[in-house]
PDB file of C-alpha atoms and ligand atoms in Angstrom:
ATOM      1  CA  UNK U   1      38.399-107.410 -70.947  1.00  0.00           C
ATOM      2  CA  UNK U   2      38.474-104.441 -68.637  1.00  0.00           C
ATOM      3  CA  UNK U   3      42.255-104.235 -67.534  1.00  0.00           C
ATOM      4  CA  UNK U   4      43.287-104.017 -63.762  1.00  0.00           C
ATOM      5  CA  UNK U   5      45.063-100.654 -63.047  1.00  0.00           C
ATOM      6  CA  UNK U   6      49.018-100.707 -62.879  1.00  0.00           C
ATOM      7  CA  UNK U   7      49.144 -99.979 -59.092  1.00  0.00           C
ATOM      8  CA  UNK U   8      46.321-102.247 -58.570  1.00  0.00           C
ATOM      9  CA  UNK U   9      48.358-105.116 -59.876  1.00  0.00           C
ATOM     10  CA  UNK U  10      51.376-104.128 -58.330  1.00  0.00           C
ATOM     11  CA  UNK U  11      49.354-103.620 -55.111  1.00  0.00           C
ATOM     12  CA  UNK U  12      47.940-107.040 -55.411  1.00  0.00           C
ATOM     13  CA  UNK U  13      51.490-108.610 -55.985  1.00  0.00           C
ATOM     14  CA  UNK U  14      52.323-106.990 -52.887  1.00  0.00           C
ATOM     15  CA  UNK U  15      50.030-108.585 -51.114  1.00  0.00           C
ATOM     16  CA  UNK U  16      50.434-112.261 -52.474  1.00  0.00           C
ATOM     17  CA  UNK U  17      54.147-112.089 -50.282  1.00  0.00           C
ATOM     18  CA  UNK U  18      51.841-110.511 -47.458  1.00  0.00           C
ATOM     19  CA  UNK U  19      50.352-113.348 -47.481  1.00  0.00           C
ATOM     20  CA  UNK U  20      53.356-115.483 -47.969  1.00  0.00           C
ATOM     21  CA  UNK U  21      54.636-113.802 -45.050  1.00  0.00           C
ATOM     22  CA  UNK U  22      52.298-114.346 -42.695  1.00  0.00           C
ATOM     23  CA  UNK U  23      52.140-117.783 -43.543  1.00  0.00           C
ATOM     24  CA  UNK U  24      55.757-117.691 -42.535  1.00  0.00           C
ATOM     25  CA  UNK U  25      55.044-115.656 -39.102  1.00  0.00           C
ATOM     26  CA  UNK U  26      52.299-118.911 -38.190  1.00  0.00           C
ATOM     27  CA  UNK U  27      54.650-121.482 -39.039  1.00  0.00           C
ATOM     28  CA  UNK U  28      57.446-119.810 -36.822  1.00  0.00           C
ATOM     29  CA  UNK U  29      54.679-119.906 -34.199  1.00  0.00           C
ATOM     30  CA  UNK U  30      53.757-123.408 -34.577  1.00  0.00           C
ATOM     31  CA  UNK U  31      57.662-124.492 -34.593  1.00  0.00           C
ATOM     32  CA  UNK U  32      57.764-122.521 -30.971  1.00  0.00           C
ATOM     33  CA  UNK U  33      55.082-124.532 -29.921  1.00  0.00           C
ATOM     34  CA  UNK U  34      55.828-127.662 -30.962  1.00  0.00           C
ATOM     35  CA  UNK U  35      59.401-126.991 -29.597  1.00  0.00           C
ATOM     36  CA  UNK U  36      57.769-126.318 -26.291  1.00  0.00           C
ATOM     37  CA  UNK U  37      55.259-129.896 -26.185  1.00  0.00           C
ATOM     38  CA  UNK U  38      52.191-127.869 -27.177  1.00  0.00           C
ATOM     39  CA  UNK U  39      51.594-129.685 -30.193  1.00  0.00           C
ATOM     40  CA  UNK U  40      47.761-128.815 -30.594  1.00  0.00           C
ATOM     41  CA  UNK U  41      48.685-124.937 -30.676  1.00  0.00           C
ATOM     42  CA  UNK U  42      51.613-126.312 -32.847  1.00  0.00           C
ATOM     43  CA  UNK U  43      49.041-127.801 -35.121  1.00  0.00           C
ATOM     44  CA  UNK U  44      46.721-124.955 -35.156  1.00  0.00           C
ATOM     45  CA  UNK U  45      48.868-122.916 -36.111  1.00  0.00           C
ATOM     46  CA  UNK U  46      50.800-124.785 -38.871  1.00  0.00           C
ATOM     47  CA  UNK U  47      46.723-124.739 -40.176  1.00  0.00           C
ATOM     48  CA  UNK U  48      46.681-121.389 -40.252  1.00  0.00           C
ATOM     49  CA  UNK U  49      50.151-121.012 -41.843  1.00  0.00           C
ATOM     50  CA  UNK U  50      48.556-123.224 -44.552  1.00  0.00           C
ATOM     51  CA  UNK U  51      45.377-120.577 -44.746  1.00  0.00           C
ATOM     52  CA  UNK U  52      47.538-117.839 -45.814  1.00  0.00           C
ATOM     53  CA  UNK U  53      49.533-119.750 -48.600  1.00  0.00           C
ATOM     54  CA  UNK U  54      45.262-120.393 -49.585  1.00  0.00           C
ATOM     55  CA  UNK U  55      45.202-116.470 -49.523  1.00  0.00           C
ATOM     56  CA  UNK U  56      48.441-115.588 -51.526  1.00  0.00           C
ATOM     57  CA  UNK U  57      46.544-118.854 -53.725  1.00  0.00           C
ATOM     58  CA  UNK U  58      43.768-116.447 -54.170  1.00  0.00           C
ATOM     59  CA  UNK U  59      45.009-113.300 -54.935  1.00  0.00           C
ATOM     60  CA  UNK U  60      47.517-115.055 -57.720  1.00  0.00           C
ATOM     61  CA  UNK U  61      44.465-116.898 -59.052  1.00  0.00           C
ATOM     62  CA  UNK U  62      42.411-113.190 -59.371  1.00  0.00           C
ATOM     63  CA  UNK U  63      45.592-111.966 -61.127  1.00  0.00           C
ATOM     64  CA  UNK U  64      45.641-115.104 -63.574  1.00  0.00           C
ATOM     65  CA  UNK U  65      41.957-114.325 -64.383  1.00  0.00           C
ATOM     66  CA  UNK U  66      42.286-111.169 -65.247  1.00  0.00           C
ATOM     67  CA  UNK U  67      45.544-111.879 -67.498  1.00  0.00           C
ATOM     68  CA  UNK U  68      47.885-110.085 -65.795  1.00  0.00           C
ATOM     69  CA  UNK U  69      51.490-112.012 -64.981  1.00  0.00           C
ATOM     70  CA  UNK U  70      52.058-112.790 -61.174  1.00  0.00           C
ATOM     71  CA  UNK U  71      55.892-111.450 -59.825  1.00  0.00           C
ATOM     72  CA  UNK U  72      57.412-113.291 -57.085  1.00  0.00           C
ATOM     73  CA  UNK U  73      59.802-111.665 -54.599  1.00  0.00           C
ATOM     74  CA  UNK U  74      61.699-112.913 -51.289  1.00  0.00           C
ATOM     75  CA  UNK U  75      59.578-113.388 -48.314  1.00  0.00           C
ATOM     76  CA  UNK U  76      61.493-111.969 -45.130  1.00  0.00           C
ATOM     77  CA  UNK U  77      62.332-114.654 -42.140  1.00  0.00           C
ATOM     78  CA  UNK U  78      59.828-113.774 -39.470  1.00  0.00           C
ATOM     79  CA  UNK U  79      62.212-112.438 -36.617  1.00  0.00           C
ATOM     80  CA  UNK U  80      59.791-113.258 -33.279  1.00  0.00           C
ATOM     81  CA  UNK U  81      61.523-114.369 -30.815  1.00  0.00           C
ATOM     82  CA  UNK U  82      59.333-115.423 -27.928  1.00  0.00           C
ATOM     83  CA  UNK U  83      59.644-114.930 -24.425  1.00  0.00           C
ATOM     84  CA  UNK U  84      56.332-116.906 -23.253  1.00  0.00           C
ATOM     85  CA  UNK U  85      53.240-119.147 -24.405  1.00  0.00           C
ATOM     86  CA  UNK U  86      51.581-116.169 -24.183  1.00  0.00           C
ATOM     87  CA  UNK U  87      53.360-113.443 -26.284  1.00  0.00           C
ATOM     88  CA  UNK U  88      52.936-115.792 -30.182  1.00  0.00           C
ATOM     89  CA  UNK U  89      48.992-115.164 -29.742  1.00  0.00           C
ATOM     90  CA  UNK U  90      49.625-111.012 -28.921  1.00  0.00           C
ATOM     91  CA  UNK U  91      51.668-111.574 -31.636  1.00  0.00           C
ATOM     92  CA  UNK U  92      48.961-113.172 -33.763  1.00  0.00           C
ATOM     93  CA  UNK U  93      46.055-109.998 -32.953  1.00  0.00           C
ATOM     94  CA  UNK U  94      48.791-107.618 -34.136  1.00  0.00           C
ATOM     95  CA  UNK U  95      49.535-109.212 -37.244  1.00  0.00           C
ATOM     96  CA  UNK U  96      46.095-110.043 -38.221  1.00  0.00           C
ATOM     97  CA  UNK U  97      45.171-105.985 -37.207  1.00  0.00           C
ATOM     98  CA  UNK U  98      48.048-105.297 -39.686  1.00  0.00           C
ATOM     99  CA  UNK U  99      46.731-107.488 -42.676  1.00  0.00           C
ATOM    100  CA  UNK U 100      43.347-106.262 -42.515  1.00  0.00           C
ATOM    101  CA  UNK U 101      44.523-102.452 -42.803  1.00  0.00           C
ATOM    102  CA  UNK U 102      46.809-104.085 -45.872  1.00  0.00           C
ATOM    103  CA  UNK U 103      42.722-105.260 -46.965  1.00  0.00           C
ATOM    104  CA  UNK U 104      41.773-101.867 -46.514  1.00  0.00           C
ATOM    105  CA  UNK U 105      44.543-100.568 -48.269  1.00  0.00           C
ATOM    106  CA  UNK U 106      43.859-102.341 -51.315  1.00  0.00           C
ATOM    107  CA  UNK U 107      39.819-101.806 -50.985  1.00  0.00           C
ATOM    108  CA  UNK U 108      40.605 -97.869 -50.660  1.00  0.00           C
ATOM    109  CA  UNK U 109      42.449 -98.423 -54.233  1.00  0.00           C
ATOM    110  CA  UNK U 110      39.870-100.228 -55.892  1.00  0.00           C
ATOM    111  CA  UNK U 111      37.450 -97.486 -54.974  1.00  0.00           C
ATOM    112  CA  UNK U 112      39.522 -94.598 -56.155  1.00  0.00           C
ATOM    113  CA  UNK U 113      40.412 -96.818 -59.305  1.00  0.00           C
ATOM    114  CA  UNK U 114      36.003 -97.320 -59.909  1.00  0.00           C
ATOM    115  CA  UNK U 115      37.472-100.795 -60.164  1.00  0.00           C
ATOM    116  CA  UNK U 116      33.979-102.831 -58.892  1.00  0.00           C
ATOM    117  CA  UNK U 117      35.351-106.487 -60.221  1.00  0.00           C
ATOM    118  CA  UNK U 118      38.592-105.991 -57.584  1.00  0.00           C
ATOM    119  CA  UNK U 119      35.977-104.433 -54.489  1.00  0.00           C
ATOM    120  CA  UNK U 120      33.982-107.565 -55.091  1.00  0.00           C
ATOM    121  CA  UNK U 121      36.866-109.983 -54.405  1.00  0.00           C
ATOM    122  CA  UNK U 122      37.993-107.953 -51.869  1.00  0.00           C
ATOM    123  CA  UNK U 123      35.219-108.379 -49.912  1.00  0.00           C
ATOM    124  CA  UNK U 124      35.610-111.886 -48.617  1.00  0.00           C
ATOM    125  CA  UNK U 125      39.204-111.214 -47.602  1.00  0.00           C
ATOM    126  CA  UNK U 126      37.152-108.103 -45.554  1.00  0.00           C
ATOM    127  CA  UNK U 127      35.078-110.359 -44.155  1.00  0.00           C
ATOM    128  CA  UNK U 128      37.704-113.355 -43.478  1.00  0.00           C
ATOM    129  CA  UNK U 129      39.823-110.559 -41.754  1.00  0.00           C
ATOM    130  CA  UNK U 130      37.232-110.126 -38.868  1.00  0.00           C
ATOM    131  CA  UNK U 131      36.825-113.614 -38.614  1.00  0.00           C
ATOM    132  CA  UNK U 132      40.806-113.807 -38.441  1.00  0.00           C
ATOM    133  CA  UNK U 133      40.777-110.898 -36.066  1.00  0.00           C
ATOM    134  CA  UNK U 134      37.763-112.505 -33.742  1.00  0.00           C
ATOM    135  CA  UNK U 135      39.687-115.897 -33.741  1.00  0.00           C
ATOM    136  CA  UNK U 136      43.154-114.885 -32.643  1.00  0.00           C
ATOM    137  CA  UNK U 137      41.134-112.809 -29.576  1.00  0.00           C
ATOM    138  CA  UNK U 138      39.044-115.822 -28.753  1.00  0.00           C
ATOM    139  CA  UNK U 139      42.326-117.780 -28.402  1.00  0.00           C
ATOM    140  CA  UNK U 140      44.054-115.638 -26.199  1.00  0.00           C
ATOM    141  CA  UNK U 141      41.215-115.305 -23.969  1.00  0.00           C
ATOM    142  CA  UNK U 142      41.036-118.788 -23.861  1.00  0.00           C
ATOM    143  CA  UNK U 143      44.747-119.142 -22.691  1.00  0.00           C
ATOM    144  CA  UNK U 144      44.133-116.330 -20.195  1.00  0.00           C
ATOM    145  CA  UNK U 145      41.772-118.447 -18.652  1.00  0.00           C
ATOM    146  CA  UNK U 146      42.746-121.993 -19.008  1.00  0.00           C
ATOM    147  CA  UNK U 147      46.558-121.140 -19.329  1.00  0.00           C
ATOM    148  CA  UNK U 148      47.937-121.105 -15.882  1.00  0.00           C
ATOM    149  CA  UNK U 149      46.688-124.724 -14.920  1.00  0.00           C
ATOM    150  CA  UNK U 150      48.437-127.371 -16.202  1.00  0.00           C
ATOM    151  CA  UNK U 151      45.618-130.032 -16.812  1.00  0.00           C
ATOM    152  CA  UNK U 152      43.120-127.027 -18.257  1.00  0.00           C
ATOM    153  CA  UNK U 153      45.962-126.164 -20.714  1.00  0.00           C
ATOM    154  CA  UNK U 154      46.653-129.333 -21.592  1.00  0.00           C
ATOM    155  CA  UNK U 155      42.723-129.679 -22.388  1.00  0.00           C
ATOM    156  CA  UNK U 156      42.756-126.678 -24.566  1.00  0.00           C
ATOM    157  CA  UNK U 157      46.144-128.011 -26.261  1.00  0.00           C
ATOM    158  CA  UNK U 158      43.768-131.080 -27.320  1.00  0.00           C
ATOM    159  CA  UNK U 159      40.903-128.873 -28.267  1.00  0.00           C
ATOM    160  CA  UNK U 160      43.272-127.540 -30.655  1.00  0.00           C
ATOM    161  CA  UNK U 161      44.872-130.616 -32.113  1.00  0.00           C
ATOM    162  CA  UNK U 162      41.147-130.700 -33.414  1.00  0.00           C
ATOM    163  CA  UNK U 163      41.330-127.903 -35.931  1.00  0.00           C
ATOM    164  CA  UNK U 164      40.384-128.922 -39.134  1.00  0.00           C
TER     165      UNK U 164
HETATM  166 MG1   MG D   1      45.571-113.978 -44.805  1.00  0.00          MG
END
């Protein structure tokens, strides 16, 4: 079997704590949330926290297919503190901007490395990460508009709690 470069598996490592990590940043949202009696965006979120440990899931699973050994390492406390409902889903649009340049990152690799098997896997994180990016903005527009009445944001609280 074709072998995956040495920096692409290290790369890939790398990104299974990114992933970790983030999951980590979303459940330190959703505990700020539920802390504050928003328990839909509590429960979205703690969904999304669960969709990253799905992506780390992946990336170790491409690793394990291609018979190369997955390395753990420590996944850093997220250190948000929040000041206001609003600032976890700014939060959110900068962190997903962040993991899709970490996509890119590892795309860029797998093109200098003429690795095609790695660019095709890659591509449906590519194409998750704008639908990651396009959710986090439609949330915070929705906030910005139902946010500052109490019965609208309790609405969209609910229409949260929904998430699958
Ligand atoms: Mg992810």
């Amino acid at each position: 079997m074709t072998k995956l470069s040495k920096k692409m598996v290290k790369a890939i490592n790398e990104q299974v704590i990114a992933e970790l990590e983030s999951s980590y940043i979303y459940l330190n949202i959703a505990n700020y949330y539920v802390e504050k009696g928003l328990c839909g965006f509590g429960s979205w979120f703690k969904k999304q926290a669960s969709e990253e440990v799905e992506h780390a899931e992946k990336f170790i699973d491409y690793l394990h297919s291609n018979g190369e050994k997955v390395v753990l390492a420590d996944i850093s406390a997220p250190k948000d503190k929040f000041k206001d409902d609003r600032s976890p889903l700014l939060k959110q649009i900068e962190h997903e901007e962040l993991v899709t340049s970490l996509i890119y990152k590892l795309m860029d690799l797998a093109i200098e490395d003429k690795d095609y098997r790695t660019q095709e896997m890659l591509r449906w994180f590519v194409s998750e990460q704008a639908e990651e990016e396009e959710h986090s903005h439609e949330l915070l527009d929705k906030y910005d508009r139902y946010g500052k009445d109490l019965t609208a944001l309790m609405h969209l609280d609910k229409e949260l709690a929904q998430r699958k």
